[in-house]
């Protein structure tokens, strides 16, 4: 089960969230044009879910190597240093992701104290902002996994 979560966690979350948005928007269209009733909260909830999709998508992109990167530097660096360069880049990226998770946690604690609610669905805003530390944390975990893979691979050594 843990291996399944390791390999499919982001995909499962992304597909479920996207399916929920499709259902929600379809329901909004159906109620607006067939029943002449508007679900005012559906647009706001869809927007929040889309933001969650973007944050979870960053972790997924790390796992499948889909982030944009500059290849020119990798072509200039000698092969025997390439592994260490990749680890350095991944480590800097990890620090950034960890910083996002840490600062996101601080933001959540501050938002909990304010008690602010979202405009139409009236969910506490701290719940909606939970994705910042979750996304940063997931990305940090994936980056640590990538560093381990790079360091343990033999093929990149000169």
CSV table of C-alpha atoms in Angstrom, one decimal:
chain,number,residue,atom,x,y,z
A,1,UNK,CA,0.0,0.0,0.0
A,2,UNK,CA,2.8,2.4,0.9
A,3,UNK,CA,4.5,1.7,-2.5
A,4,UNK,CA,1.2,2.5,-4.3
A,5,UNK,CA,1.0,5.8,-2.4
A,6,UNK,CA,4.6,6.5,-3.3
A,7,UNK,CA,4.1,5.9,-7.0
A,8,UNK,CA,0.5,7.2,-7.4
A,9,UNK,CA,-0.4,9.6,-4.6
A,10,UNK,CA,-0.2,12.8,-6.7
A,11,UNK,CA,-1.9,11.1,-9.7
A,12,UNK,CA,-4.8,9.9,-7.5
A,13,UNK,CA,-5.2,13.3,-5.9
A,14,UNK,CA,-5.0,15.2,-9.2
A,15,UNK,CA,-7.5,12.9,-11.0
A,16,UNK,CA,-10.0,13.1,-8.1
A,17,UNK,CA,-9.7,16.9,-7.9
A,18,UNK,CA,-10.1,17.3,-11.6
A,19,UNK,CA,-13.1,15.0,-11.7
A,20,UNK,CA,-14.6,16.9,-8.8
A,21,UNK,CA,-14.2,20.2,-10.7
A,22,UNK,CA,-15.8,18.7,-13.8
A,23,UNK,CA,-18.8,17.5,-11.8
A,24,UNK,CA,-19.1,20.8,-9.9
A,25,UNK,CA,-19.0,22.9,-13.1
A,26,UNK,CA,-21.4,20.6,-14.9
A,27,UNK,CA,-23.8,20.8,-12.0
A,28,UNK,CA,-23.5,24.6,-12.1
A,29,UNK,CA,-24.3,24.7,-15.8
A,30,UNK,CA,-27.2,22.2,-15.3
A,31,UNK,CA,-28.8,24.1,-12.5
A,32,UNK,CA,-28.3,27.5,-14.1
A,33,UNK,CA,-29.7,26.7,-17.6
A,34,UNK,CA,-32.2,23.9,-16.7
A,35,UNK,CA,-33.5,24.9,-13.3
A,36,UNK,CA,-32.7,28.6,-13.5
A,37,UNK,CA,-30.9,28.5,-10.2
A,38,UNK,CA,-27.3,29.5,-9.7
A,39,UNK,CA,-24.9,27.8,-7.3
A,40,UNK,CA,-22.9,30.8,-6.3
A,41,UNK,CA,-20.4,28.8,-4.2
A,42,UNK,CA,-19.4,26.4,-7.1
A,43,UNK,CA,-17.2,28.9,-8.9
A,44,UNK,CA,-15.3,29.8,-5.7
A,45,UNK,CA,-14.9,26.1,-4.7
A,46,UNK,CA,-13.7,25.2,-8.2
A,47,UNK,CA,-11.1,28.0,-8.0
A,48,UNK,CA,-9.7,26.7,-4.7
A,49,UNK,CA,-9.6,23.2,-6.0
A,50,UNK,CA,-7.7,24.4,-9.1
A,51,UNK,CA,-5.1,26.1,-6.8
A,52,UNK,CA,-4.8,22.8,-4.9
A,53,UNK,CA,-4.3,21.0,-8.3
A,54,UNK,CA,-1.4,23.4,-9.2
A,55,UNK,CA,0.4,22.8,-5.8
A,56,UNK,CA,0.0,19.0,-6.0
A,57,UNK,CA,1.0,19.1,-9.6
A,58,UNK,CA,4.4,20.6,-8.6
A,59,UNK,CA,5.1,17.5,-6.6
A,60,UNK,CA,4.0,15.3,-9.4
A,61,UNK,CA,6.2,17.2,-11.9
A,62,UNK,CA,9.2,16.6,-9.6
A,63,UNK,CA,8.5,12.9,-9.5
A,64,UNK,CA,8.3,12.5,-13.3
A,65,UNK,CA,11.0,15.1,-14.2
A,66,UNK,CA,8.7,17.5,-15.9
A,67,UNK,CA,9.9,20.8,-14.5
A,68,UNK,CA,11.7,23.2,-16.8
A,69,UNK,CA,15.4,23.1,-16.6
A,70,UNK,CA,18.4,24.6,-18.4
A,71,UNK,CA,20.3,21.8,-20.2
A,72,UNK,CA,23.2,24.0,-21.4
A,73,UNK,CA,24.9,24.0,-18.0
A,74,UNK,CA,24.7,20.2,-17.9
A,75,UNK,CA,26.5,20.0,-21.3
A,76,UNK,CA,29.3,22.2,-20.1
A,77,UNK,CA,30.0,20.4,-16.8
A,78,UNK,CA,32.5,17.5,-16.9
A,79,UNK,CA,30.8,14.1,-16.6
A,80,UNK,CA,32.5,13.2,-13.4
A,81,UNK,CA,31.0,16.3,-11.7
A,82,UNK,CA,27.5,16.0,-13.2
A,83,UNK,CA,26.1,13.8,-10.4
A,84,UNK,CA,27.3,16.4,-7.8
A,85,UNK,CA,26.0,19.3,-9.8
A,86,UNK,CA,22.6,17.6,-10.1
A,87,UNK,CA,22.6,17.0,-6.3
A,88,UNK,CA,23.5,20.6,-5.7
A,89,UNK,CA,20.6,21.8,-7.8
A,90,UNK,CA,18.2,19.4,-6.2
A,91,UNK,CA,19.4,20.5,-2.8
A,92,UNK,CA,18.9,24.2,-3.5
A,93,UNK,CA,15.4,23.3,-4.9
A,94,UNK,CA,14.7,21.3,-1.7
A,95,UNK,CA,15.7,24.2,0.5
A,96,UNK,CA,13.2,26.4,-1.5
A,97,UNK,CA,10.4,23.7,-1.2
A,98,UNK,CA,11.1,23.3,2.5
A,99,UNK,CA,11.0,27.1,3.0
A,100,UNK,CA,7.6,27.1,1.3
A,101,UNK,CA,6.4,24.4,3.6
A,102,UNK,CA,7.8,26.1,6.7
A,103,UNK,CA,6.4,29.6,5.8
A,104,UNK,CA,3.1,28.0,4.7
A,105,UNK,CA,2.8,26.5,8.2
A,106,UNK,CA,3.5,29.9,9.8
A,107,UNK,CA,0.8,31.4,7.5
A,108,UNK,CA,-1.7,28.7,8.5
A,109,UNK,CA,-1.1,29.4,12.2
A,110,UNK,CA,-1.6,33.1,11.6
A,111,UNK,CA,-4.8,32.5,9.6
A,112,UNK,CA,-6.2,30.2,12.2
A,113,UNK,CA,-5.9,33.1,14.7
A,114,UNK,CA,-7.8,35.5,12.5
A,115,UNK,CA,-10.8,33.2,12.0
A,116,UNK,CA,-11.3,34.5,8.4
A,117,UNK,CA,-13.8,32.7,6.3
A,118,UNK,CA,-14.0,32.4,2.5
A,119,UNK,CA,-16.7,34.7,0.9
A,120,UNK,CA,-19.4,32.4,-0.3
A,121,UNK,CA,-18.7,28.9,1.0
A,122,UNK,CA,-17.6,30.1,4.4
A,123,UNK,CA,-14.8,27.6,4.9
A,124,UNK,CA,-12.1,28.8,7.2
A,125,UNK,CA,-9.3,30.3,5.0
A,126,UNK,CA,-6.6,28.4,6.9
A,127,UNK,CA,-8.1,25.1,5.5
A,128,UNK,CA,-7.9,26.5,2.0
A,129,UNK,CA,-4.3,27.6,2.5
A,130,UNK,CA,-3.2,24.2,3.9
A,131,UNK,CA,-2.1,23.3,0.4
A,132,UNK,CA,0.9,25.6,0.7
A,133,UNK,CA,2.7,23.5,3.4
A,134,UNK,CA,1.3,20.3,2.0
A,135,UNK,CA,2.5,21.1,-1.5
A,136,UNK,CA,5.9,22.3,-0.2
A,137,UNK,CA,6.2,19.2,2.0
A,138,UNK,CA,5.3,16.8,-0.9
A,139,UNK,CA,7.7,18.5,-3.2
A,140,UNK,CA,10.4,18.3,-0.5
A,141,UNK,CA,9.9,14.6,-0.1
A,142,UNK,CA,10.1,14.1,-3.9
A,143,UNK,CA,13.2,16.1,-4.1
A,144,UNK,CA,14.9,14.1,-1.3
A,145,UNK,CA,13.9,10.9,-3.3
A,146,UNK,CA,15.5,12.4,-6.4
A,147,UNK,CA,18.7,13.2,-4.5
A,148,UNK,CA,18.9,9.7,-3.2
A,149,UNK,CA,18.4,8.3,-6.7
A,150,UNK,CA,21.0,10.5,-8.2
A,151,UNK,CA,23.5,9.7,-5.5
A,152,UNK,CA,22.9,6.0,-5.6
A,153,UNK,CA,23.1,5.7,-9.4
A,154,UNK,CA,26.3,4.4,-10.9
A,155,UNK,CA,25.8,5.4,-14.5
A,156,UNK,CA,26.4,9.1,-13.9
A,157,UNK,CA,29.8,8.7,-12.5
A,158,UNK,CA,32.5,9.6,-14.9
